[in-house]
PDB file of C-alpha atoms in Angstrom:
ATOM      1  CA  ASP A   1      -0.234   0.165   0.177  1.00  0.00           C
ATOM      2  CA  ALA A   2       3.232   2.143   0.097  1.00  0.00           C
ATOM      3  CA  MET A   3       2.277   5.254  -2.163  1.00  0.00           C
ATOM      4  CA  VAL A   4       5.480   7.010  -2.181  1.00  0.00           C
ATOM      5  CA  ILE A   5       8.480   4.682  -1.990  1.00  0.00           C
ATOM      6  CA  GLN A   6      12.164   5.633  -1.675  1.00  0.00           C
ATOM      7  CA  ASN A   7      15.146   3.416  -2.222  1.00  0.00           C
ATOM      8  CA  PRO A   8      17.245   2.798  -0.635  1.00  0.00           C
ATOM      9  CA  ARG A   9      16.271   3.547   2.882  1.00  0.00           C
ATOM     10  CA  TYR A  10      19.850   3.682   4.130  1.00  0.00           C
ATOM     11  CA  GLN A  11      22.806   4.945   1.705  1.00  0.00           C
ATOM     12  CA  VAL A  12      26.451   5.125   2.399  1.00  0.00           C
ATOM     13  CA  THR A  13      28.720   6.868   0.374  1.00  0.00           C
ATOM     14  CA  GLN A  14      32.312   8.152   0.293  1.00  0.00           C
ATOM     15  CA  PHE A  15      33.256  12.015   0.236  1.00  0.00           C
ATOM     16  CA  GLY A  16      33.233  13.221  -3.221  1.00  0.00           C
ATOM     17  CA  LYS A  17      31.684   9.891  -4.642  1.00  0.00           C
ATOM     18  CA  PRO A  18      28.456  10.840  -6.480  1.00  0.00           C
ATOM     19  CA  VAL A  19      25.245   9.297  -5.264  1.00  0.00           C
ATOM     20  CA  THR A  20      21.507   8.857  -6.586  1.00  0.00           C
ATOM     21  CA  LEU A  21      18.751   8.332  -4.406  1.00  0.00           C
ATOM     22  CA  SER A  22      15.079   7.282  -6.136  1.00  0.00           C
ATOM     23  CA  CYS A  23      11.612   7.786  -5.639  1.00  0.00           C
ATOM     24  CA  SER A  24       8.722   6.342  -7.041  1.00  0.00           C
ATOM     25  CA  GLN A  25       5.058   7.035  -6.516  1.00  0.00           C
ATOM     26  CA  THR A  26       1.655   5.141  -7.254  1.00  0.00           C
ATOM     27  CA  LEU A  27      -0.489   8.256  -6.731  1.00  0.00           C
ATOM     28  CA  ASN A  28      -0.166   9.638 -10.231  1.00  0.00           C
ATOM     29  CA  HIS A  29       0.699  13.180  -8.569  1.00  0.00           C
ATOM     30  CA  ASN A  30       1.893  15.630 -11.007  1.00  0.00           C
ATOM     31  CA  VAL A  31       4.203  17.583  -8.203  1.00  0.00           C
ATOM     32  CA  MET A  32       7.060  15.716  -6.718  1.00  0.00           C
ATOM     33  CA  TYR A  33       9.401  17.315  -4.222  1.00  0.00           C
ATOM     34  CA  TRP A  34      12.903  16.519  -2.801  1.00  0.00           C
ATOM     35  CA  TYR A  35      13.468  17.677   0.906  1.00  0.00           C
ATOM     36  CA  GLN A  36      16.683  17.479   3.301  1.00  0.00           C
ATOM     37  CA  GLN A  37      16.121  16.920   6.707  1.00  0.00           C
ATOM     38  CA  LYS A  38      18.821  17.158   9.266  1.00  0.00           C
ATOM     39  CA  SER A  39      18.412  15.849  12.761  1.00  0.00           C
ATOM     40  CA  SER A  40      15.682  17.243  14.834  1.00  0.00           C
ATOM     41  CA  GLN A  41      15.031  19.915  12.235  1.00  0.00           C
ATOM     42  CA  ALA A  42      12.455  20.733   9.795  1.00  0.00           C
ATOM     43  CA  PRO A  43      12.511  19.347   6.141  1.00  0.00           C
ATOM     44  CA  LYS A  44      14.224  21.975   4.117  1.00  0.00           C
ATOM     45  CA  LEU A  45      12.886  22.090   0.403  1.00  0.00           C
ATOM     46  CA  LEU A  46      15.583  21.628  -2.118  1.00  0.00           C
ATOM     47  CA  PHE A  47      13.443  21.721  -5.425  1.00  0.00           C
ATOM     48  CA  HIS A  48      10.309  20.300  -7.203  1.00  0.00           C
ATOM     49  CA  TYR A  49       8.896  19.104 -10.238  1.00  0.00           C
ATOM     50  CA  TYR A  50       5.559  20.279 -11.674  1.00  0.00           C
ATOM     51  CA  ASP A  51       5.017  17.696 -14.171  1.00  0.00           C
ATOM     52  CA  LYS A  52       8.381  17.926 -16.356  1.00  0.00           C
ATOM     53  CA  ASP A  53       9.135  21.452 -15.184  1.00  0.00           C
ATOM     54  CA  PHE A  54      12.041  21.761 -12.781  1.00  0.00           C
ATOM     55  CA  ASN A  55      11.907  24.340  -9.967  1.00  0.00           C
ATOM     56  CA  ASN A  56      15.097  24.911  -8.107  1.00  0.00           C
ATOM     57  CA  GLU A  57      14.950  26.726  -4.664  1.00  0.00           C
ATOM     58  CA  ALA A  58      17.419  29.865  -4.536  1.00  0.00           C
ATOM     59  CA  ASP A  59      19.751  28.445  -1.832  1.00  0.00           C
ATOM     60  CA  THR A  60      19.725  24.748  -3.160  1.00  0.00           C
ATOM     61  CA  PRO A  61      23.812  24.227  -3.787  1.00  0.00           C
ATOM     62  CA  ASP A  62      24.559  23.259  -7.496  1.00  0.00           C
ATOM     63  CA  ASN A  63      25.900  20.005  -5.923  1.00  0.00           C
ATOM     64  CA  PHE A  64      22.185  18.707  -5.918  1.00  0.00           C
ATOM     65  CA  GLN A  65      20.553  17.761  -9.215  1.00  0.00           C
ATOM     66  CA  SER A  66      17.368  16.028  -9.925  1.00  0.00           C
ATOM     67  CA  ARG A  67      15.883  14.094 -12.643  1.00  0.00           C
ATOM     68  CA  ARG A  68      12.059  13.089 -13.259  1.00  0.00           C
ATOM     69  CA  PRO A  69      11.975  10.726 -16.403  1.00  0.00           C
ATOM     70  CA  ASN A  70       8.353  10.184 -16.109  1.00  0.00           C
ATOM     71  CA  THR A  71       5.544  10.928 -13.695  1.00  0.00           C
ATOM     72  CA  SER A  72       5.934   7.944 -11.239  1.00  0.00           C
ATOM     73  CA  PHE A  73       9.854   8.318 -10.514  1.00  0.00           C
ATOM     74  CA  CYS A  74      12.169  11.064  -9.525  1.00  0.00           C
ATOM     75  CA  PHE A  75      15.947  11.062  -8.655  1.00  0.00           C
ATOM     76  CA  LEU A  76      18.330  13.227  -6.610  1.00  0.00           C
ATOM     77  CA  ASP A  77      21.608  13.230  -7.656  1.00  0.00           C
ATOM     78  CA  ILE A  78      24.341  14.472  -5.222  1.00  0.00           C
ATOM     79  CA  ARG A  79      27.368  14.942  -7.510  1.00  0.00           C
ATOM     80  CA  SER A  80      30.333  15.441  -5.012  1.00  0.00           C
ATOM     81  CA  PRO A  81      28.906  14.697  -1.324  1.00  0.00           C
ATOM     82  CA  GLY A  82      30.346  16.452   1.459  1.00  0.00           C
ATOM     83  CA  LEU A  83      30.309  15.553   4.923  1.00  0.00           C
ATOM     84  CA  GLY A  84      27.617  18.254   5.438  1.00  0.00           C
ATOM     85  CA  ASP A  85      25.451  16.332   3.130  1.00  0.00           C
ATOM     86  CA  ALA A  86      24.621  13.702   5.596  1.00  0.00           C
ATOM     87  CA  ALA A  87      20.849  13.855   6.235  1.00  0.00           C
ATOM     88  CA  MET A  88      17.597  12.434   5.750  1.00  0.00           C
ATOM     89  CA  TYR A  89      16.338  13.240   2.319  1.00  0.00           C
ATOM     90  CA  LEU A  90      12.510  13.046   1.553  1.00  0.00           C
ATOM     91  CA  CYS A  91      10.540  12.684  -1.376  1.00  0.00           C
ATOM     92  CA  ALA A  92       7.062  14.049  -1.663  1.00  0.00           C
ATOM     93  CA  THR A  93       4.155  14.300  -3.967  1.00  0.00           C
ATOM     94  CA  SER A  94       0.912  16.387  -4.460  1.00  0.00           C
ATOM     95  CA  ARG A  95      -1.579  17.181  -6.880  1.00  0.00           C
ATOM     96  CA  ASP A  96      -2.550  20.283  -8.735  1.00  0.00           C
ATOM     97  CA  LEU A  97      -6.129  20.418  -9.830  1.00  0.00           C
ATOM     98  CA  ALA A  98      -7.542  23.064 -11.556  1.00  0.00           C
ATOM     99  CA  GLY A  99      -9.186  25.202  -8.848  1.00  0.00           C
ATOM    100  CA  GLY A 100      -7.866  22.946  -6.426  1.00  0.00           C
ATOM    101  CA  LEU A 101      -6.239  25.346  -4.109  1.00  0.00           C
ATOM    102  CA  LEU A 102      -5.956  23.269  -1.269  1.00  0.00           C
ATOM    103  CA  ALA A 103      -4.698  19.885  -2.737  1.00  0.00           C
ATOM    104  CA  LYS A 104      -1.458  21.208  -3.933  1.00  0.00           C
ATOM    105  CA  ASN A 105      -0.453  22.214  -0.382  1.00  0.00           C
ATOM    106  CA  ILE A 106      -1.211  18.494   1.135  1.00  0.00           C
ATOM    107  CA  GLN A 107       2.151  16.809   0.566  1.00  0.00           C
ATOM    108  CA  TYR A 108       2.693  12.779   0.982  1.00  0.00           C
ATOM    109  CA  PHE A 109       6.160  11.885   2.149  1.00  0.00           C
ATOM    110  CA  GLY A 110       7.921   8.773   1.600  1.00  0.00           C
ATOM    111  CA  ALA A 111       9.877   6.871   4.136  1.00  0.00           C
ATOM    112  CA  GLY A 112      13.342   8.716   3.270  1.00  0.00           C
ATOM    113  CA  THR A 113      16.562   7.828   2.696  1.00  0.00           C
ATOM    114  CA  ARG A 114      19.162   8.097   5.391  1.00  0.00           C
ATOM    115  CA  LEU A 115      22.443   9.257   3.484  1.00  0.00           C
ATOM    116  CA  SER A 116      25.774   9.018   5.576  1.00  0.00           C
ATOM    117  CA  VAL A 117      29.066  10.373   4.187  1.00  0.00           C
ATOM    118  CA  LEU A 118      32.370   8.778   5.009  1.00  0.00           C
TER     119      LEU A 118
ATOM    120  CA  THR B   1       8.472  35.725   5.013  1.00  0.00           C
ATOM    121  CA  GLN B   2       5.740  33.442   6.531  1.00  0.00           C
ATOM    122  CA  LEU B   3       6.971  31.748   9.888  1.00  0.00           C
ATOM    123  CA  LEU B   4       5.454  28.812  12.021  1.00  0.00           C
ATOM    124  CA  GLU B   5       6.793  28.739  15.625  1.00  0.00           C
ATOM    125  CA  GLN B   6       6.089  25.631  17.667  1.00  0.00           C
ATOM    126  CA  SER B   7       6.256  25.149  21.201  1.00  0.00           C
ATOM    127  CA  PRO B   8       7.414  23.453  23.326  1.00  0.00           C
ATOM    128  CA  GLN B   9      10.418  22.352  21.440  1.00  0.00           C
ATOM    129  CA  PHE B  10      10.632  19.390  23.229  1.00  0.00           C
ATOM    130  CA  LEU B  11       8.353  17.641  25.696  1.00  0.00           C
ATOM    131  CA  SER B  12       8.546  14.250  27.638  1.00  0.00           C
ATOM    132  CA  ILE B  13       5.575  13.037  29.832  1.00  0.00           C
ATOM    133  CA  GLN B  14       4.267   9.858  31.260  1.00  0.00           C
ATOM    134  CA  GLU B  15       1.706   7.485  29.475  1.00  0.00           C
ATOM    135  CA  GLY B  16      -1.794   8.475  30.413  1.00  0.00           C
ATOM    136  CA  GLU B  17      -1.009  12.351  30.632  1.00  0.00           C
ATOM    137  CA  ASN B  18      -2.742  14.957  28.601  1.00  0.00           C
ATOM    138  CA  LEU B  19      -0.565  17.367  26.545  1.00  0.00           C
ATOM    139  CA  THR B  20      -0.899  20.431  24.044  1.00  0.00           C
ATOM    140  CA  VAL B  21       1.383  21.346  21.469  1.00  0.00           C
ATOM    141  CA  TYR B  22       1.098  24.942  19.658  1.00  0.00           C
ATOM    142  CA  CYS B  23       1.906  26.322  16.220  1.00  0.00           C
ATOM    143  CA  ASN B  24       1.698  29.969  16.005  1.00  0.00           C
ATOM    144  CA  SER B  25       2.172  32.689  13.267  1.00  0.00           C
ATOM    145  CA  SER B  26       2.128  36.526  12.769  1.00  0.00           C
ATOM    146  CA  SER B  27       0.685  35.743   9.284  1.00  0.00           C
ATOM    147  CA  VAL B  28      -2.773  34.282   7.874  1.00  0.00           C
ATOM    148  CA  PHE B  29      -2.523  30.992   6.385  1.00  0.00           C
ATOM    149  CA  SER B  30      -5.275  29.329   4.051  1.00  0.00           C
ATOM    150  CA  SER B  31      -4.712  26.083   5.660  1.00  0.00           C
ATOM    151  CA  LEU B  32      -2.548  24.202   8.159  1.00  0.00           C
ATOM    152  CA  GLN B  33      -1.482  20.855   8.189  1.00  0.00           C
ATOM    153  CA  TRP B  34      -0.133  18.528  11.130  1.00  0.00           C
ATOM    154  CA  TYR B  35       2.444  15.685  10.400  1.00  0.00           C
ATOM    155  CA  ARG B  36       3.660  13.173  12.707  1.00  0.00           C
ATOM    156  CA  GLN B  37       7.410  11.688  12.254  1.00  0.00           C
ATOM    157  CA  GLU B  38       8.485   8.791  13.877  1.00  0.00           C
ATOM    158  CA  PRO B  39      12.351   8.250  14.140  1.00  0.00           C
ATOM    159  CA  GLY B  40      13.756   7.167  10.807  1.00  0.00           C
ATOM    160  CA  GLU B  41      10.737   7.680   8.830  1.00  0.00           C
ATOM    161  CA  GLY B  42       9.000  10.360   6.886  1.00  0.00           C
ATOM    162  CA  PRO B  43       6.421  12.673   7.987  1.00  0.00           C
ATOM    163  CA  VAL B  44       2.846  11.346   8.029  1.00  0.00           C
ATOM    164  CA  LEU B  45      -0.197  13.527   7.518  1.00  0.00           C
ATOM    165  CA  LEU B  46      -2.442  13.612  10.338  1.00  0.00           C
ATOM    166  CA  VAL B  47      -4.906  16.400   9.612  1.00  0.00           C
ATOM    167  CA  THR B  48      -5.519  19.541   7.436  1.00  0.00           C
ATOM    168  CA  VAL B  49      -7.455  22.584   8.918  1.00  0.00           C
ATOM    169  CA  VAL B  50      -9.015  25.097   6.576  1.00  0.00           C
ATOM    170  CA  THR B  51     -11.672  27.027   8.509  1.00  0.00           C
ATOM    171  CA  GLY B  52     -10.895  29.519  11.291  1.00  0.00           C
ATOM    172  CA  GLY B  53     -12.297  27.911  14.351  1.00  0.00           C
ATOM    173  CA  GLU B  54     -12.185  24.451  13.162  1.00  0.00           C
ATOM    174  CA  VAL B  55     -11.763  21.625  15.290  1.00  0.00           C
ATOM    175  CA  LYS B  56     -10.853  18.045  13.834  1.00  0.00           C
ATOM    176  CA  LYS B  57     -10.746  14.909  15.960  1.00  0.00           C
ATOM    177  CA  LEU B  58      -8.559  11.916  15.110  1.00  0.00           C
ATOM    178  CA  LYS B  59      -9.382   9.429  17.893  1.00  0.00           C
ATOM    179  CA  ARG B  60      -7.411  10.978  20.786  1.00  0.00           C
ATOM    180  CA  LEU B  61      -5.918  13.800  19.010  1.00  0.00           C
ATOM    181  CA  THR B  62      -7.647  17.185  18.769  1.00  0.00           C
ATOM    182  CA  PHE B  63      -6.715  19.648  16.547  1.00  0.00           C
ATOM    183  CA  GLN B  64      -8.120  23.417  16.310  1.00  0.00           C
ATOM    184  CA  PHE B  65      -7.520  26.142  13.940  1.00  0.00           C
ATOM    185  CA  GLY B  66      -7.538  29.838  15.447  1.00  0.00           C
ATOM    186  CA  ASP B  67     -10.436  32.036  14.504  1.00  0.00           C
ATOM    187  CA  ALA B  68      -8.082  34.141  12.536  1.00  0.00           C
ATOM    188  CA  ARG B  69      -6.199  31.347  11.028  1.00  0.00           C
ATOM    189  CA  LYS B  70      -2.892  32.386  12.451  1.00  0.00           C
ATOM    190  CA  ASP B  71      -2.469  29.653  14.929  1.00  0.00           C
ATOM    191  CA  SER B  72      -3.119  25.939  15.536  1.00  0.00           C
ATOM    192  CA  SER B  73      -3.065  23.412  18.497  1.00  0.00           C
ATOM    193  CA  LEU B  74      -2.750  19.652  18.863  1.00  0.00           C
ATOM    194  CA  HIS B  75      -4.052  18.192  21.957  1.00  0.00           C
ATOM    195  CA  ILE B  76      -3.294  14.652  22.887  1.00  0.00           C
ATOM    196  CA  THR B  77      -5.634  12.780  25.403  1.00  0.00           C
ATOM    197  CA  ALA B  78      -4.307   9.801  27.541  1.00  0.00           C
ATOM    198  CA  ALA B  79      -0.879   9.801  25.723  1.00  0.00           C
ATOM    199  CA  GLN B  80       0.563   6.531  24.657  1.00  0.00           C
ATOM    200  CA  PRO B  81       4.089   5.472  23.499  1.00  0.00           C
ATOM    201  CA  GLY B  82       3.013   4.926  20.335  1.00  0.00           C
ATOM    202  CA  ASP B  83       2.583   8.949  20.231  1.00  0.00           C
ATOM    203  CA  THR B  84       6.276   9.690  20.322  1.00  0.00           C
ATOM    204  CA  GLY B  85       7.451  11.417  17.588  1.00  0.00           C
ATOM    205  CA  LEU B  86       8.261  14.725  15.920  1.00  0.00           C
ATOM    206  CA  TYR B  87       5.157  16.821  15.271  1.00  0.00           C
ATOM    207  CA  LEU B  88       5.269  19.096  12.382  1.00  0.00           C
ATOM    208  CA  CYS B  89       2.934  21.792  11.513  1.00  0.00           C
ATOM    209  CA  ALA B  90       2.861  23.240   7.964  1.00  0.00           C
ATOM    210  CA  GLY B  91       1.238  25.770   5.737  1.00  0.00           C
ATOM    211  CA  PRO B  92       1.505  27.159   2.327  1.00  0.00           C
ATOM    212  CA  GLY B  93       4.613  29.218   1.772  1.00  0.00           C
ATOM    213  CA  ALA B  94       5.653  31.935  -0.153  1.00  0.00           C
ATOM    214  CA  GLY B  95       6.154  30.145  -3.401  1.00  0.00           C
ATOM    215  CA  SER B  96       3.338  28.526  -5.196  1.00  0.00           C
ATOM    216  CA  TYR B  97       4.420  25.002  -4.209  1.00  0.00           C
ATOM    217  CA  GLN B  98       6.296  25.494  -1.136  1.00  0.00           C
ATOM    218  CA  LEU B  99       5.370  24.249   2.322  1.00  0.00           C
ATOM    219  CA  THR B 100       6.413  26.475   5.432  1.00  0.00           C
ATOM    220  CA  PHE B 101       7.200  24.126   7.950  1.00  0.00           C
ATOM    221  CA  GLY B 102       7.702  24.694  11.813  1.00  0.00           C
ATOM    222  CA  LYS B 103      10.474  23.445  13.508  1.00  0.00           C
ATOM    223  CA  GLY B 104       8.655  20.585  15.341  1.00  0.00           C
ATOM    224  CA  THR B 105       7.683  19.366  18.790  1.00  0.00           C
ATOM    225  CA  LYS B 106       9.592  16.424  19.888  1.00  0.00           C
ATOM    226  CA  LEU B 107       7.708  14.355  22.004  1.00  0.00           C
ATOM    227  CA  SER B 108       8.404  11.086  24.319  1.00  0.00           C
ATOM    228  CA  VAL B 109       5.856   9.245  25.946  1.00  0.00           C
ATOM    229  CA  ILE B 110       7.519   7.220  28.666  1.00  0.00           C
ATOM    230  CA  PRO B 111       5.555   3.855  29.382  1.00  0.00           C
TER     231      PRO B 111
END
């Protein structure tokens, strides 16, 4: 019944070694988000896709990239992970309906990927 | 900038006690969401409140949206260890698809 699925749940990488995190959804939502969450902090939005349109947050480092090959899948690429990038990475989805002002603000989260950088 | 302030930041209580956590802002929100996040998991949506003064109940959890839609509260009756987690409030952010999150209340319910 999982609706937003993130793989892997735990990822260990080396300093500077590229890593990709994946997210898939069965909700057919048109908006997908990637968040970074550090310990005991609120999630911080990195970027989102509205359909195929990519929207980067102004303070998201260039080190973070994303791909969305189709509606169901979205990937987070970290090109050269640093120690400060160790965190929980959360994928979320929402739907935007014509006139549906409320629906797009309700986001459904995956279980997250815990990234460790050695 | 729309900010959501949550209090208290940390709360540790005994099983069976009641508690209330708060989410406050100086800005008006069209809606507020409450999420619970268990350790090592993603946030799970508990409720959305939309109308000023609205009260919603989810078993032992009672959510209220302030009349002016600037604040919300979550009251838990007879807390259980399964209620342990980080409670986050969130509302529409400045950007069209942004959610503004509070910093959360970390609740520990001790058996």
